[in-house]
C-alpha cells in the first residue's frame, strides 16, 4: 500500500525505543495499518515498512530475519525467505518480485516516530 494522499508528512508516535529489541523488529499498529519497525543496534539505524507479506498476504514482516546484503539493510520474510531492502522496499531476491512500502523513521528523546502522508490513517 502506497501512502500518497497528500504531500504533508505527519510524524506519528509509534513507541518508545525500549519497546523494540536490538537487531530485531516489532509490529506497530497505526490506525488500521500494521507497520513493521526495525532497529539495527549495531548501526544505530531505524527502519519501518509495511508488515504485510506481499506473497502470503499475512502480517509477518516484523517477525522476519534482519541483516545486510552488500551493505544494504534488509529483512527476510519468515514464510518464503524473500528479502527486501529496508531503505527503499525493493525485493533483493528477484527484481521481478513485489516491492514493499517503506516509511521514514525518526527518534526524539527515546520516542520513535514514523512518517506518514495521511494523518487520517492514524486517527
Short mmCIF file of C-alpha atoms in Angstrom, two decimals:
data_model
loop_
_atom_site.label_atom_id
_atom_site.label_comp_id
_atom_site.label_asym_id
_atom_site.label_seq_id
_atom_site.Cartn_x
_atom_site.Cartn_y
_atom_site.Cartn_z
CA UNK A 1 0.00 0.00 0.00
CA UNK A 2 1.47 3.33 -1.05
CA UNK A 3 0.52 6.32 1.09
CA UNK A 4 0.37 9.29 -1.28
CA UNK A 5 -2.86 11.02 -0.27
CA UNK A 6 -1.08 14.34 0.25
CA UNK A 7 2.45 15.68 0.39
CA UNK A 8 2.35 16.77 4.03
CA UNK A 9 4.30 14.30 6.15
CA UNK A 10 2.95 13.77 9.66
CA UNK A 11 5.18 12.23 12.33
CA UNK A 12 3.20 9.78 14.44
CA UNK A 13 4.43 8.42 17.76
CA UNK A 14 4.86 4.68 17.33
CA UNK A 15 6.53 3.56 20.58
CA UNK A 16 9.49 4.08 22.89
CA UNK A 17 12.97 2.95 21.87
CA UNK A 18 12.94 0.35 24.66
CA UNK A 19 9.89 -1.33 23.08
CA UNK A 20 11.92 -2.58 20.11
CA UNK A 21 14.50 -5.37 20.54
CA UNK A 22 18.05 -4.62 19.41
CA UNK A 23 18.63 -6.01 15.91
CA UNK A 24 15.01 -7.08 15.59
CA UNK A 25 11.54 -5.90 14.75
CA UNK A 26 8.08 -5.30 16.16
CA UNK A 27 4.66 -4.64 14.71
CA UNK A 28 3.19 -1.20 15.36
CA UNK A 29 -0.47 -0.55 14.68
CA UNK A 30 -1.23 2.96 13.44
CA UNK A 31 -4.98 3.22 12.89
CA UNK A 32 -5.89 0.27 10.68
CA UNK A 33 -2.34 -0.12 9.36
CA UNK A 34 0.24 -2.57 10.66
CA UNK A 35 3.79 -1.31 10.22
CA UNK A 36 6.93 -3.34 10.86
CA UNK A 37 9.51 -1.33 12.81
CA UNK A 38 13.15 -2.46 12.93
CA UNK A 39 16.17 -1.35 14.97
CA UNK A 40 19.70 -2.15 13.85
CA UNK A 41 21.55 -1.57 17.13
CA UNK A 42 25.00 -2.23 15.67
CA UNK A 43 24.39 0.56 13.13
CA UNK A 44 22.05 2.66 15.32
CA UNK A 45 19.55 2.81 12.43
CA UNK A 46 15.75 2.58 12.41
CA UNK A 47 13.53 1.40 9.55
CA UNK A 48 9.80 0.95 9.00
CA UNK A 49 7.96 -0.99 6.31
CA UNK A 50 4.54 -2.42 5.69
CA UNK A 51 4.03 -5.53 7.82
CA UNK A 52 2.08 -7.34 5.11
CA UNK A 53 3.97 -10.05 3.23
CA UNK A 54 3.22 -9.32 -0.45
CA UNK A 55 3.14 -13.02 -1.34
CA UNK A 56 1.31 -14.72 1.51
CA UNK A 57 -0.85 -11.67 2.32
CA UNK A 58 -0.17 -12.22 6.03
CA UNK A 59 1.12 -9.74 8.60
CA UNK A 60 4.57 -11.18 9.18
CA UNK A 61 7.47 -9.00 8.05
CA UNK A 62 8.06 -7.69 11.60
CA UNK A 63 8.97 -11.29 12.55
CA UNK A 64 11.43 -11.64 9.68
CA UNK A 65 15.18 -12.03 9.98
CA UNK A 66 17.17 -8.82 9.58
CA UNK A 67 20.65 -8.43 8.22
CA UNK A 68 22.55 -6.85 5.36
CA UNK A 69 23.22 -7.73 1.75
CA UNK A 70 26.23 -5.96 0.25
CA UNK A 71 25.83 -3.27 2.92
CA UNK A 72 22.09 -2.86 2.29
CA UNK A 73 19.91 -3.36 5.41
CA UNK A 74 17.27 -5.99 4.69
CA UNK A 75 14.51 -8.15 6.12
CA UNK A 76 13.71 -11.70 5.01
CA UNK A 77 10.08 -12.78 5.12
CA UNK A 78 9.70 -15.64 7.63
CA UNK A 79 7.48 -17.58 5.18
CA UNK A 80 9.34 -17.65 1.86
CA UNK A 81 12.70 -16.03 2.72
CA UNK A 82 12.38 -13.36 0.01
CA UNK A 83 14.45 -10.37 1.10
CA UNK A 84 13.51 -6.71 0.92
CA UNK A 85 15.58 -3.55 1.27
CA UNK A 86 14.69 -1.65 4.42
CA UNK A 87 15.81 1.57 2.74
CA UNK A 88 13.53 1.57 -0.31
CA UNK A 89 11.42 -1.61 -0.12
CA UNK A 90 12.63 -3.25 -3.32
CA UNK A 91 12.86 -7.02 -3.45
CA UNK A 92 16.54 -8.01 -3.27
CA UNK A 93 15.90 -11.66 -4.10
CA UNK A 94 14.33 -11.17 -7.51
CA UNK A 95 13.88 -7.86 -9.33
CA UNK A 96 10.57 -9.09 -10.80
CA UNK A 97 9.04 -9.73 -7.37
CA UNK A 98 6.77 -7.38 -5.43
CA UNK A 99 8.25 -4.47 -3.54
CA UNK A 100 7.11 -3.27 -0.13
CA UNK A 101 6.26 0.19 1.19
CA UNK A 102 8.78 1.89 3.48
CA UNK A 103 8.26 4.78 5.89
CA UNK A 104 10.70 7.34 7.31
CA UNK A 105 11.58 6.97 11.00
CA UNK A 106 12.99 9.43 13.50
CA UNK A 107 13.87 9.16 17.18
CA UNK A 108 13.42 12.09 19.56
CA UNK A 109 14.07 11.76 23.29
CA UNK A 110 13.75 7.96 23.24
CA UNK A 111 10.46 8.08 21.35
CA UNK A 112 10.16 6.53 17.88
CA UNK A 113 8.10 8.37 15.25
CA UNK A 114 7.00 7.06 11.85
CA UNK A 115 6.38 9.49 8.99
CA UNK A 116 3.07 9.05 7.20
CA UNK A 117 1.47 11.12 4.48
CA UNK A 118 -2.10 10.89 5.69
CA UNK A 119 -2.75 11.66 9.36
CA UNK A 120 -6.28 10.31 8.95
CA UNK A 121 -4.88 6.79 8.82
CA UNK A 122 -3.80 7.01 12.46
CA UNK A 123 -6.88 8.61 13.98
#
